[in-house]
Coordinates of C-alpha atoms and ligand atoms in Angstrom, one line a residue:
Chain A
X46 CA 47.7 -66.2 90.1
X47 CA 48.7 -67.7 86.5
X48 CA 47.2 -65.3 84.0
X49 CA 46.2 -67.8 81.0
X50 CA 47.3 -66.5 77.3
X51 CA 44.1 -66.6 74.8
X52 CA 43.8 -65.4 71.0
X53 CA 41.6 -62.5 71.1
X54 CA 40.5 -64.4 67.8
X55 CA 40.5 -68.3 67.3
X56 CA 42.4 -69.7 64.4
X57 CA 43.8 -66.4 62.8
X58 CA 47.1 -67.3 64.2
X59 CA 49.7 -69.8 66.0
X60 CA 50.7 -69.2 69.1
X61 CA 54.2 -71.0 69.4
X62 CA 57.4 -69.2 69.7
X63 CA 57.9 -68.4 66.4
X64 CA 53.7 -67.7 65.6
X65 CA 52.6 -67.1 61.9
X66 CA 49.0 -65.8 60.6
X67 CA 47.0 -68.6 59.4
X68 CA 45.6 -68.0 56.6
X69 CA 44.6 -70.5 53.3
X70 CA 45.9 -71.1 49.9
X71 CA 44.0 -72.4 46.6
X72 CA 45.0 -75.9 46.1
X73 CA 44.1 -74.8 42.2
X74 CA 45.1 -71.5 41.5
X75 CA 47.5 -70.6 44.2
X76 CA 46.4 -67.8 45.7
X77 CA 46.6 -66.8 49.8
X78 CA 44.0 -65.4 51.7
X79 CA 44.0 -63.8 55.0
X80 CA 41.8 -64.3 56.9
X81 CA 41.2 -67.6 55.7
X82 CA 38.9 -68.3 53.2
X83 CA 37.4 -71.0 53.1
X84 CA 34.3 -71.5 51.0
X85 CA 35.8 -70.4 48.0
X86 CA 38.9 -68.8 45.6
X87 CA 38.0 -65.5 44.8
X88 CA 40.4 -65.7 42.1
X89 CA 37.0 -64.7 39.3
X90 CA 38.9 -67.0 36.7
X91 CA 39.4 -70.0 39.3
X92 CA 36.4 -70.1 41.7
X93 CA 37.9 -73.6 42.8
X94 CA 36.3 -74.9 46.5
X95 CA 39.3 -76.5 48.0
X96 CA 41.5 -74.4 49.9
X97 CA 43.9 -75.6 52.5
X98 CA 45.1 -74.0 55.8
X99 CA 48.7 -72.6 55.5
X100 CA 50.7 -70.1 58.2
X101 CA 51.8 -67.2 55.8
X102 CA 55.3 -65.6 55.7
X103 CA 56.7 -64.4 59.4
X104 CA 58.2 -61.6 57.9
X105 CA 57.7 -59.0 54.9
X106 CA 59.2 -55.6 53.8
X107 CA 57.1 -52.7 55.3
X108 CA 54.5 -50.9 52.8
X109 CA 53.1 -48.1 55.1
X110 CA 52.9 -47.4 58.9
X111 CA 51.0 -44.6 60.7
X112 CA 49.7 -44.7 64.1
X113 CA 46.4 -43.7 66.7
X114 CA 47.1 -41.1 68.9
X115 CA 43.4 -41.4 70.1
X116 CA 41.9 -44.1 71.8
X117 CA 39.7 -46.0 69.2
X118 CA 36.3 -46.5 69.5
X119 CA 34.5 -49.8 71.0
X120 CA 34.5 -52.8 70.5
X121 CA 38.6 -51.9 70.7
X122 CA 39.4 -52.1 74.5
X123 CA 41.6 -49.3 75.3
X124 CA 43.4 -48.8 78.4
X125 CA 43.2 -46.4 80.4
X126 CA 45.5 -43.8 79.8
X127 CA 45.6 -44.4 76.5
X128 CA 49.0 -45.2 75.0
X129 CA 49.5 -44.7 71.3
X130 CA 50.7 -47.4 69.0
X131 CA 51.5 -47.8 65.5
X132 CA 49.9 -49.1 62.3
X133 CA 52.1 -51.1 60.1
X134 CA 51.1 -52.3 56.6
X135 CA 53.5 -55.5 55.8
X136 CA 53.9 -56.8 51.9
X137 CA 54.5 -60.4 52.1
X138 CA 57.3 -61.5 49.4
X139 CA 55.9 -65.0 48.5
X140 CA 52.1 -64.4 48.7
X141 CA 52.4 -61.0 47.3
X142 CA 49.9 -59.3 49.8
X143 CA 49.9 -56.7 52.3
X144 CA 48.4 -57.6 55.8
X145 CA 48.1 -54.7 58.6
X146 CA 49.1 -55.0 62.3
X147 CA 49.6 -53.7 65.0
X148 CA 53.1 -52.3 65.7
X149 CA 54.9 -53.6 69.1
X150 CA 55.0 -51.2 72.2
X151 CA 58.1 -49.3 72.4
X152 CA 58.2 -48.7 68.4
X153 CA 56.8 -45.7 66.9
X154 CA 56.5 -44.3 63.2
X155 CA 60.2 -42.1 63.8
X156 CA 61.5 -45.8 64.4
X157 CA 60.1 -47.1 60.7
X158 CA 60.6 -46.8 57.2
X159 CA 59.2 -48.1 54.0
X160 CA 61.0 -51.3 52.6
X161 CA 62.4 -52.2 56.3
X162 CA 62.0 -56.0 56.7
X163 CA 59.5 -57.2 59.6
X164 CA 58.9 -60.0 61.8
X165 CA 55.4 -61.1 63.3
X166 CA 55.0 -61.6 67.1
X167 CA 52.4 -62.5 69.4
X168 CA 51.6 -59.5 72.3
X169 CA 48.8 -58.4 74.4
X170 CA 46.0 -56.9 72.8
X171 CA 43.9 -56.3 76.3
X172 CA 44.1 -57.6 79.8
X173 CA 40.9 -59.6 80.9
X174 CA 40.9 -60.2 84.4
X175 CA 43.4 -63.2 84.1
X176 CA 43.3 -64.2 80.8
X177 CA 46.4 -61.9 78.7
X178 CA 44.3 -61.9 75.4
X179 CA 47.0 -61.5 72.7
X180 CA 46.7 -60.5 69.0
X181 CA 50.0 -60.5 66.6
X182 CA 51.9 -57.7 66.0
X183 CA 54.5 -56.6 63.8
X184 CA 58.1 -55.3 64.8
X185 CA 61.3 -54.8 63.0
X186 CA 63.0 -57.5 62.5
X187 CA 65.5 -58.5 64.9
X188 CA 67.7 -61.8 63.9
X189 CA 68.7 -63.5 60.6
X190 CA 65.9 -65.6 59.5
X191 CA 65.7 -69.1 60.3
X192 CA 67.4 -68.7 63.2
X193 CA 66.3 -71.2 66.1
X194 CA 64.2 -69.2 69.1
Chain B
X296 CA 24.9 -51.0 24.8
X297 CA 24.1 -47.2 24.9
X298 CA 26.9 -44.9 23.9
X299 CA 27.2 -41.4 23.5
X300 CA 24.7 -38.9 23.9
X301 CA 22.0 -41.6 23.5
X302 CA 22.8 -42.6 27.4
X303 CA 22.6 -39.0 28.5
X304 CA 20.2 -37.3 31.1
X305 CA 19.1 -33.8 31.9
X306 CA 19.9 -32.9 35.6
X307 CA 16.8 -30.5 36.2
X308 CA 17.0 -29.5 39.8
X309 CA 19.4 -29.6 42.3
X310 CA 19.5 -28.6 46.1
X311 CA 20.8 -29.0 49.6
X312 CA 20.1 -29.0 53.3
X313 CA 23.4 -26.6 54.8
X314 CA 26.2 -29.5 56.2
X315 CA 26.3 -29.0 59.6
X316 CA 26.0 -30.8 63.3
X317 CA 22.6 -29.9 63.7
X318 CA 21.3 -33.1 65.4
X319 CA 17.9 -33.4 64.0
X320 CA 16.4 -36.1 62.2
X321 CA 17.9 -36.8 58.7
X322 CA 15.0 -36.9 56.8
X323 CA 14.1 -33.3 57.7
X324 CA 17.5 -32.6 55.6
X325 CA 16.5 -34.6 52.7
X326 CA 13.0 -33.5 52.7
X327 CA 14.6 -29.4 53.1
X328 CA 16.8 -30.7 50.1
X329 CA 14.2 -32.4 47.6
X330 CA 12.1 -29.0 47.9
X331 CA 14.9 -26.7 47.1
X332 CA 15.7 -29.6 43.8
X333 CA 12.0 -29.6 43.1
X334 CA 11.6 -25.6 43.1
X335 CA 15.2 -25.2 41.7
X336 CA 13.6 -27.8 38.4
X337 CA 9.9 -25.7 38.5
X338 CA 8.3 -29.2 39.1
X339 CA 6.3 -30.0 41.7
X340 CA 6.4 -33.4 44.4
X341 CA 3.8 -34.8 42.6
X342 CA 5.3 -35.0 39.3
X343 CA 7.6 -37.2 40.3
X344 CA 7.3 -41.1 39.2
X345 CA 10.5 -42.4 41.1
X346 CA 12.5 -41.7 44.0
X347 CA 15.8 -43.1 44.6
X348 CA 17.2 -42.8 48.0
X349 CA 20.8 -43.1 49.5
X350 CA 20.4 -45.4 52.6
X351 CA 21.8 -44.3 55.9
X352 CA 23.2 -47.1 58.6
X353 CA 23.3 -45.2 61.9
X354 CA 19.4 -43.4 61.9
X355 CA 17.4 -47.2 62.9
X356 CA 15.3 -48.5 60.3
X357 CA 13.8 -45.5 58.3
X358 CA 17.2 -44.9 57.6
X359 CA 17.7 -48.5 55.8
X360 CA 14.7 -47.5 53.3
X361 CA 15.7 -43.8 53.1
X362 CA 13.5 -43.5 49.7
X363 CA 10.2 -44.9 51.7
X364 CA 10.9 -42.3 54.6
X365 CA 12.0 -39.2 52.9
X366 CA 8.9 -40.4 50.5
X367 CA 6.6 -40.3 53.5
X368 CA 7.5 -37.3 54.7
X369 CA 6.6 -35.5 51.7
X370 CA 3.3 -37.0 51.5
X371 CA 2.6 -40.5 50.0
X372 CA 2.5 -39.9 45.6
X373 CA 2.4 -43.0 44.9
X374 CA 6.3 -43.3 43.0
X375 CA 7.8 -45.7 42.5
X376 CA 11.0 -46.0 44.8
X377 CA 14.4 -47.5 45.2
X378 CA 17.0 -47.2 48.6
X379 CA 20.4 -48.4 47.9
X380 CA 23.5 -48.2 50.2
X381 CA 26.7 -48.4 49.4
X382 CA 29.1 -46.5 51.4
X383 CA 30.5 -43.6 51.0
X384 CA 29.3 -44.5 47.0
X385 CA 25.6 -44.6 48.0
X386 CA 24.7 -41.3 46.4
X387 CA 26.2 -42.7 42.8
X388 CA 24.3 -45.7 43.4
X389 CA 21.2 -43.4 43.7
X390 CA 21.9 -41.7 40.8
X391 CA 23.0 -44.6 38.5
X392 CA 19.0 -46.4 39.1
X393 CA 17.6 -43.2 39.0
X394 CA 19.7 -43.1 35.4
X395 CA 19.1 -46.6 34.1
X396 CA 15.2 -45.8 34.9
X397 CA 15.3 -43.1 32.5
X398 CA 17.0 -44.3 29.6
X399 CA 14.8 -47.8 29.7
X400 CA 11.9 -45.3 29.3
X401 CA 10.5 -46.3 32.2
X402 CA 9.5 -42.9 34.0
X403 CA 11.0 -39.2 33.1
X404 CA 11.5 -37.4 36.0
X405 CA 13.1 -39.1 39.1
X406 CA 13.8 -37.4 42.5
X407 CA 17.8 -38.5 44.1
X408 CA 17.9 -37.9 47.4
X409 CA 20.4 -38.5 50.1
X410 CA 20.9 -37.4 53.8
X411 CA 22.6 -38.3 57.0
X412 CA 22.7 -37.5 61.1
X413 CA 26.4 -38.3 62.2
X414 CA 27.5 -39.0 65.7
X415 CA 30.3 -36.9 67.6
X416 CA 34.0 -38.7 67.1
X417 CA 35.3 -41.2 64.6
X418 CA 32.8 -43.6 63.0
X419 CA 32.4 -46.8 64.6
X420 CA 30.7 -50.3 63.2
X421 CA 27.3 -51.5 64.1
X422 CA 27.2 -52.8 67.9
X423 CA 26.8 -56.1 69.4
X424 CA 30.0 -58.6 68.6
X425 CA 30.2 -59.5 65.2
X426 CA 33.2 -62.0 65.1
X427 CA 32.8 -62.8 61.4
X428 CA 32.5 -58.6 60.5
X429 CA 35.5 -57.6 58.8
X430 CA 34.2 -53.9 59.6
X431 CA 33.9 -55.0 63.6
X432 CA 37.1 -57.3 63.5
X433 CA 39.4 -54.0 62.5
X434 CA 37.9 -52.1 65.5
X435 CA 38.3 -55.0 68.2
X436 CA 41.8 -56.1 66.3
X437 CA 43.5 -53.5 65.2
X438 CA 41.9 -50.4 66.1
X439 CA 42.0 -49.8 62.9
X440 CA 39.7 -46.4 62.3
X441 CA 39.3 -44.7 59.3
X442 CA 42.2 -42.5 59.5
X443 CA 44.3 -44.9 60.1
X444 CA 43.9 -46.2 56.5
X445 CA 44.1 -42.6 55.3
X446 CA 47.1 -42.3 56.9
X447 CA 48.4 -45.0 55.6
X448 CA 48.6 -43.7 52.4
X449 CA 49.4 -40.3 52.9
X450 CA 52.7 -42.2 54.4
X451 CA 53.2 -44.1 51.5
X452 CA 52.8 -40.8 49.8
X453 CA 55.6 -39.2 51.5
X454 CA 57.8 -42.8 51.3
X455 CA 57.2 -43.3 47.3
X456 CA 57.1 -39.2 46.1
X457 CA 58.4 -37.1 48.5
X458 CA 55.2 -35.7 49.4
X459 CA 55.9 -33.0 53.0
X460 CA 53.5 -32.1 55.3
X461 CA 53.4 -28.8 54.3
X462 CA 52.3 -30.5 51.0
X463 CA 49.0 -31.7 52.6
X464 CA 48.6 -28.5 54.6
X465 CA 48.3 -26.4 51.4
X466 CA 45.5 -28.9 49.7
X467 CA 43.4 -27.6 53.3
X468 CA 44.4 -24.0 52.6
X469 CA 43.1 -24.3 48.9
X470 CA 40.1 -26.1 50.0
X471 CA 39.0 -23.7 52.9
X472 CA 40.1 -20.5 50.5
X473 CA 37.3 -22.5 47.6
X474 CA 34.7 -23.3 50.7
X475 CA 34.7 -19.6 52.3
X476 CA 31.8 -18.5 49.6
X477 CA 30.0 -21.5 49.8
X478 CA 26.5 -21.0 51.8
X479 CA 26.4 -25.2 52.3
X480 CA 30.0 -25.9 53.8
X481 CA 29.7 -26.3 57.4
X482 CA 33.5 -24.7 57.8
X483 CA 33.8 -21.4 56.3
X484 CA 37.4 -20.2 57.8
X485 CA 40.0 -19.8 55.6
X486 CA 43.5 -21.8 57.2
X487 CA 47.2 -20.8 57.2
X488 CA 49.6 -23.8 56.4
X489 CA 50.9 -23.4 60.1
X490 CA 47.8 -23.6 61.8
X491 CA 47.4 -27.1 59.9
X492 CA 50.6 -28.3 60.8
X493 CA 50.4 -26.7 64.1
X494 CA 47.2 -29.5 64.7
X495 CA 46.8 -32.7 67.2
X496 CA 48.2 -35.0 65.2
X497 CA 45.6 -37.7 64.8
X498 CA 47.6 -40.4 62.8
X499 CA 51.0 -39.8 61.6
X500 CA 51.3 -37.9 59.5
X501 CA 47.7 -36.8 59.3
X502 CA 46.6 -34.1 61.7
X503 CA 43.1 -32.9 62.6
X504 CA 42.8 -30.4 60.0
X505 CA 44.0 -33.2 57.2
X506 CA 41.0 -35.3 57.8
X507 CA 37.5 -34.9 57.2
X508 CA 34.9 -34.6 59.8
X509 CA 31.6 -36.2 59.8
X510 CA 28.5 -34.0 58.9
X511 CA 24.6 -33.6 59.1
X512 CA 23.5 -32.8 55.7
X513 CA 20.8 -33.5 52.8
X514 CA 21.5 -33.2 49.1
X515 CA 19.0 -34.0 46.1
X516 CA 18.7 -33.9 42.4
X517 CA 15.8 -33.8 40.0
X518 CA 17.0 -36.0 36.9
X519 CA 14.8 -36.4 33.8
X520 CA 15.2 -37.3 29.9
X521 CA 16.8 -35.3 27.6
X522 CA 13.0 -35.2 25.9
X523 CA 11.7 -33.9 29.1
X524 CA 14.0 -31.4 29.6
X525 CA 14.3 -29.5 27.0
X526 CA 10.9 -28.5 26.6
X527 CA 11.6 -26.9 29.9
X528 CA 15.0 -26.1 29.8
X529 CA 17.1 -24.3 27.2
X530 CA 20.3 -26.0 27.9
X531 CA 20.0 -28.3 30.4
X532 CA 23.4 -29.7 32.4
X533 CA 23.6 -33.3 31.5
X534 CA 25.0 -36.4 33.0
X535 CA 26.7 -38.3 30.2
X536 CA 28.6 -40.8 32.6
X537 CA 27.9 -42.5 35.8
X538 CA 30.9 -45.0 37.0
X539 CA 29.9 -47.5 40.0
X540 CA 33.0 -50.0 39.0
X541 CA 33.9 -53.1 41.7
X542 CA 37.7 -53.5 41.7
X543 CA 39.0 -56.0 39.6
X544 CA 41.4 -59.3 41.0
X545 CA 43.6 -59.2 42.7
X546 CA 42.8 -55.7 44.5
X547 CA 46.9 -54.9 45.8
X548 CA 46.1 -51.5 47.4
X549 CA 44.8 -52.5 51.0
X550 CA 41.2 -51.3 50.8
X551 CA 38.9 -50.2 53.8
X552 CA 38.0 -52.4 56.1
X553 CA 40.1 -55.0 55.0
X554 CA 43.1 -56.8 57.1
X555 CA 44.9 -57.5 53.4
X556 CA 44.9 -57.1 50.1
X557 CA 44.1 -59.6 47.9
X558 CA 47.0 -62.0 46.7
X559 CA 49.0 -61.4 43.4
X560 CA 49.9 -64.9 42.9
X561 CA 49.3 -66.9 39.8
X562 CA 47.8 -63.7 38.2
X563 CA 48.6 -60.5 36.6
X564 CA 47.9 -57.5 38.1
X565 CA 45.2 -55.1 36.4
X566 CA 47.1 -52.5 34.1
X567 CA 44.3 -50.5 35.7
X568 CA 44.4 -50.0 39.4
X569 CA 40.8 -49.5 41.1
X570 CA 40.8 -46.4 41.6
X571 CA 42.3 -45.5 38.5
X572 CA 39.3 -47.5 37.2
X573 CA 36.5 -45.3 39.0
X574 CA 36.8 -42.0 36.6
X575 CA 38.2 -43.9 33.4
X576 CA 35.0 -46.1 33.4
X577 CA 33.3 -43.0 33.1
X578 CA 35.6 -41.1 30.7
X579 CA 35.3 -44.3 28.5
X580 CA 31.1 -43.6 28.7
X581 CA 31.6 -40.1 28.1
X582 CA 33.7 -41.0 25.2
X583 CA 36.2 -37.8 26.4
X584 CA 39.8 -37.9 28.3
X585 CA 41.1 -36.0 31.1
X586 CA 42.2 -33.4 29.5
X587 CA 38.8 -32.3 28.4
X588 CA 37.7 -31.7 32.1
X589 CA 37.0 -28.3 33.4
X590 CA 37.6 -29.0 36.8
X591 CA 36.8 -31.9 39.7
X592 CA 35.0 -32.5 42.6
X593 CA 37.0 -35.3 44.4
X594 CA 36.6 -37.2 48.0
X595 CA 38.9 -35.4 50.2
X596 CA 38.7 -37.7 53.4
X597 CA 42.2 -36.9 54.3
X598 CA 44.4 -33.9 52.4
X599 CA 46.7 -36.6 51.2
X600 CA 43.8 -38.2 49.6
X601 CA 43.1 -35.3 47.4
X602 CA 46.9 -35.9 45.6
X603 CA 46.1 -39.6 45.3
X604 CA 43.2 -38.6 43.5
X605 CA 44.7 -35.9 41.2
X606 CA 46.7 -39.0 40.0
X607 CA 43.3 -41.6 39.7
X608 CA 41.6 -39.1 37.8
X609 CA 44.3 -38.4 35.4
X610 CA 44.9 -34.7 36.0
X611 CA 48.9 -35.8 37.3
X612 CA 51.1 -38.6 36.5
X613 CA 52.0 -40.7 39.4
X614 CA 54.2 -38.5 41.9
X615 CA 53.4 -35.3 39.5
X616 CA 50.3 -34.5 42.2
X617 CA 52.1 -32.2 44.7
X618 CA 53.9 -30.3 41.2
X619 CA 50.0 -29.3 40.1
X620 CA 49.0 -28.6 43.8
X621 CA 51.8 -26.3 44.2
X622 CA 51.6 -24.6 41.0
X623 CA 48.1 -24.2 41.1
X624 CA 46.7 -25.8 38.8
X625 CA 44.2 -27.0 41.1
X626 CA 42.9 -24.1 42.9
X627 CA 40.6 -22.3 41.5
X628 CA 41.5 -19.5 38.7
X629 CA 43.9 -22.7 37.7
X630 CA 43.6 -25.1 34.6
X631 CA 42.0 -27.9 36.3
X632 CA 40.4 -27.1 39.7
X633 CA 39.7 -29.5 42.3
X634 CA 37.1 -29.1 44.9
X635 CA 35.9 -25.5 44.4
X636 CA 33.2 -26.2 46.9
X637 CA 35.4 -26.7 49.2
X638 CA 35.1 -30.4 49.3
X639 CA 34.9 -32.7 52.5
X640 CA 37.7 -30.4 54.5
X641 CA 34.8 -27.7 54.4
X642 CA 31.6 -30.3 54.7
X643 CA 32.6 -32.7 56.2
X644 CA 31.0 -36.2 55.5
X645 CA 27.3 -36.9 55.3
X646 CA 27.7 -40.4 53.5
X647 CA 24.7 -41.0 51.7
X648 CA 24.2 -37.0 50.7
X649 CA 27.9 -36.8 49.6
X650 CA 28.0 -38.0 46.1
X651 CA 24.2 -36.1 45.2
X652 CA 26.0 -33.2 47.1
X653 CA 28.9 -33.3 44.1
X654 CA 26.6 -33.9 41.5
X655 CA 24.8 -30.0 42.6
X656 CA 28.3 -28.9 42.9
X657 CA 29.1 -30.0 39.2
X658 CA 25.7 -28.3 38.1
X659 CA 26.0 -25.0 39.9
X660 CA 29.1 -24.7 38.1
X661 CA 28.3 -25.6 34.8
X662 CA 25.1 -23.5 34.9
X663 CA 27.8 -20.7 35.7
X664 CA 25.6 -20.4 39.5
X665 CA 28.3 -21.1 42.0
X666 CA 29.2 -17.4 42.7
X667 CA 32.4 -16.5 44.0
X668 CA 33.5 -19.9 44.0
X669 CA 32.7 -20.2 40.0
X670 CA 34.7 -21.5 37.1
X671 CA 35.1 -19.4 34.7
X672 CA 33.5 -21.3 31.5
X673 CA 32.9 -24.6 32.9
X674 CA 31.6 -27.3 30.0
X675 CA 32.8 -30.5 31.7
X676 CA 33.2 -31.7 35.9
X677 CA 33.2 -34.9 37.2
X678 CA 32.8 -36.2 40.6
X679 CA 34.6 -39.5 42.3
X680 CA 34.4 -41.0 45.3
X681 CA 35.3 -44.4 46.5
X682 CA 32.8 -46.0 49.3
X683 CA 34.6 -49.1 51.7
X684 CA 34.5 -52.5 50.4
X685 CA 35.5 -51.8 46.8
X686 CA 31.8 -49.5 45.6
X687 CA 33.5 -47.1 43.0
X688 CA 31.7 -43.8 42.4
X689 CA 32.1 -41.1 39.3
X690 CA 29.8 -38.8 37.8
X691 CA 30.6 -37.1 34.9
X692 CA 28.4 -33.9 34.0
X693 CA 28.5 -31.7 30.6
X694 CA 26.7 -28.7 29.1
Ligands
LIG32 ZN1 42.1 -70.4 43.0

């Protein structure tokens, strides 16, 4: 049976190919936030009310990393065995934040270092029956940017 | 505005409920703790016009009006009464109405009180699915517990200063050697740098015996005016500062619970990083620098936290934390200790005691009462803390 791909949350992210975090930008001041804002800039000098949806940068340098080697608590759904996975903390060059992920399966914190450039991808968070609910993840970057999929 | 000593208060009383995992109700430890406060001031329940209480999330709805309950369960007086919550920075929150009661002349001796039951494991969020929660959403998204965000920046630690994990293991080996004499720590065993390294790692690099547990504990201060005091009191310890600064825009340090930091564009950063900002607001009150502190009582959650902190509070230049931890300047018989109670690697947390619980600390000493664990000629201590969503918290005490 076709298992159906669904965000495990709704508009927080693409879900094409090459997905990007969705998050909004001041139409005033400038400023990003993730996740969205929407009501208002919490720049305290701008305070402006119109904000427009924009996917953020697909890749940043890395900032910090660490990882669970414990299953967390509810409402995360862990499998069973638990498998670790790493933390990564991603500074995005051209909104000048720092967003956290989840690392990809397969890469741990001996495979990371401060300052290494990373790409955003879409992977499964948690199985539910046959829906493959999927969050985004960050891994090191693979190809040159730009380059088509 | 106040300044000087014309914003000071007398700390009267002070006591605690031992930290511990002793599963009873928590207002048994805060009503245990307001007694020993009351008997340590030589003041009685019933002279007390206001109690402020540090609100507890996880103990159902007495907990969410923690001054009403602890209140009750002393016996109805008829005080006035405040319960605040604000994370781990509830207790300063407390303290700072308690405070601003006094000086507006509104009552002269108020009762602090704070106290927690914790559950086994890592803290998790409130049940039920909260989709718009930022608290709930890093559970269900990223997993993200606390320790991930301590470990976090005990990485960037090691990526930005060279910091080792033998670095981290030796702030635990201070801390347990301070805690050993300390009748209120829940942990009193002293710890070899290999038998913290030697621990499950939790979240690289932070192993089990970097990071805090969570506690059952009660803490409580009597505060009063100066006037009050000193007809009862020859030198009474004073608090001349209490900081409970917000961040200010844009916030680029990636804050608990939060998916991101706030964004840099189109504004300067602050020359003032938050939590640089949490003890400087209250040296600015105080009117005194770093350098005239005796020692500190800082918020250990994680070993690596401690350094971070010995830089926020001014007692290292940035990457100059590890140099003062290894040369002892922080431990006590040092220039500057931190933590001789022991701090949260011997307590463990109790969230709405834990800032009250500094405040005793910082008056045991400067009385020249905390034993084997005292400072030899203590005048000033202050106490920070940070509590999630940006709720700074610093008290700064003086004799
Ligand atoms: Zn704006």
């Amino acid at each position: 049976m076709a298992t159906t791909r669904i965000p495990a949350v709704e508009g927080w992210f693409t879900l094409d190919d090459a997905p990007s975090l969705l998050g909004t930008r001041c139409k005033s001041c400038g400023a990003y936030f993730f996740p969205k804002e929407t009501f208002a800039c919490r720049n305290p000098r701008c305070g402006a009310s119109e904000l427009e949806e924009t996917p953020l940068s697909r890749r940043g340098k890395l900032w910090s990393f660490t990882d669970n080697r414990y299953p967390p608590p509810k409402p995360y759904v862990a499998p069973d065995p638990f498998e670790p996975y790493a933390v990564a903390a991603v500074e995005l060059e051209r909104e000048k934040m720092v967003v956290l992920g989840q690392v990809v399966r397969g890469v741990g914190c001996a495979d990371l270092h401060a300052g290494m450039e990373m790409e955003l991808v879409l992977d499964t968070l948690y199985r539910d029956g046959e829906n493959d609910v999927v969050t985004w993840k960050w891994r090191p970057a693979q190809a040159a940017e730009g380059r088509a999929q | 505005m106040r300044h000087g000593s014309d914003q000071e208060i007398a700390v009267l009383g002070v006591g605690m409920h031992p930290w511990g995992k002793w599963g009873r109700n928590f207002v048994e430890y805060g009503v245990h703790a307001a007694r020993a406060a009351l008997a340590d001031a030589g003041l009685a329940w019933t002279d007390v016009q206001f109690v402020a209480g540090g609100d507890t999330m996880r103990n159902g709805y007495p907990g969410y009006v923690a001054g009403a309950s602890i209140a009750q369960a002393l016996g109805w007086n008829g005080a006035q009464v405040a319960s605040t919550y604000g994370a781990c920075a509830t207790g300063a929150q407390a303290i700072d109405v308690a405070r601003a009661r006094i000086l507006a002349g509104l009552c002269d001796v108020a009762l602090v009180v704070g106290a927690d039951t914790t559950p086994k494991g890592f803290f998790a969020p409130a049940g039920g699915e909260r989709k718009t929660d930022p608290d709930w959403l890093r559970f269900h998204l990223l997993g993200a517990t606390n320790p991930i965000y301590f470990g976090l920046y005990a990485r960037r630690r090691m990526e930005m200063f060279g910091a080792t994990l033998e670095d981290f293991a030796r702030v635990k080996v201070k801390n347990s050697r301070h805690g050993l004499a300390n009748p209120n720590a829940r942990y009193r065993k002293l710890y070899t740098l290999e038998e913290v390294m030697a621990s499950q790692v939790v979240s690289d690099p932070l192993r089990l015996l970097d990071i805090c547990a969570t506690s059952d504990g009660g803490a409580a201060v009597v505060l009063t005016s100066m006037e009050f005091a000193r007809k009862r009191a020859a030198q009474p310890v004073r608090v001349a500062a209490v900081s409970t600064v917000t961040p200010v825009y844009p916030n680029t340090v990636i804050e608990m619970p939060n998916f991101a930091t706030d964004s840099a564009v189109g504004v300067a950063v602050p020359d003032v990083p938050f939590r640089d900002s949490i003890a400087r607001r209250a040296y600015e009150q105080a009117g005194i620098g770093p350098e005239d502190v005796s020692f500190a009582e800082v918020y250990d959650l994680s070993t690596a936290l401690e350094l971070d902190w010995y830089e926020n509070i001014g007692f290292a230049k940035p990457g100059d934390a590890e140099k003062i931890l290894r040369d002892g300047t922080t431990a006590l018989g040092g220039k500057q200790p931190v933590n001789p109670s022991g701090g949260l690697g011997c307590f463990g947390e109790a969230i709405p005691a834990q800032a009250i619980s500094q405040l005793c600390e910082l008056t045991w000493q400067l009385r020249g009462q905390a034993g084997a664990r005292q400072i030899a000629g203590a005048k000033v201590g202050v106490a920070v803390n940070q509590g999630l969503f940006g709720h700074g918290s610093a008290i700064l005490a003086t004799i």
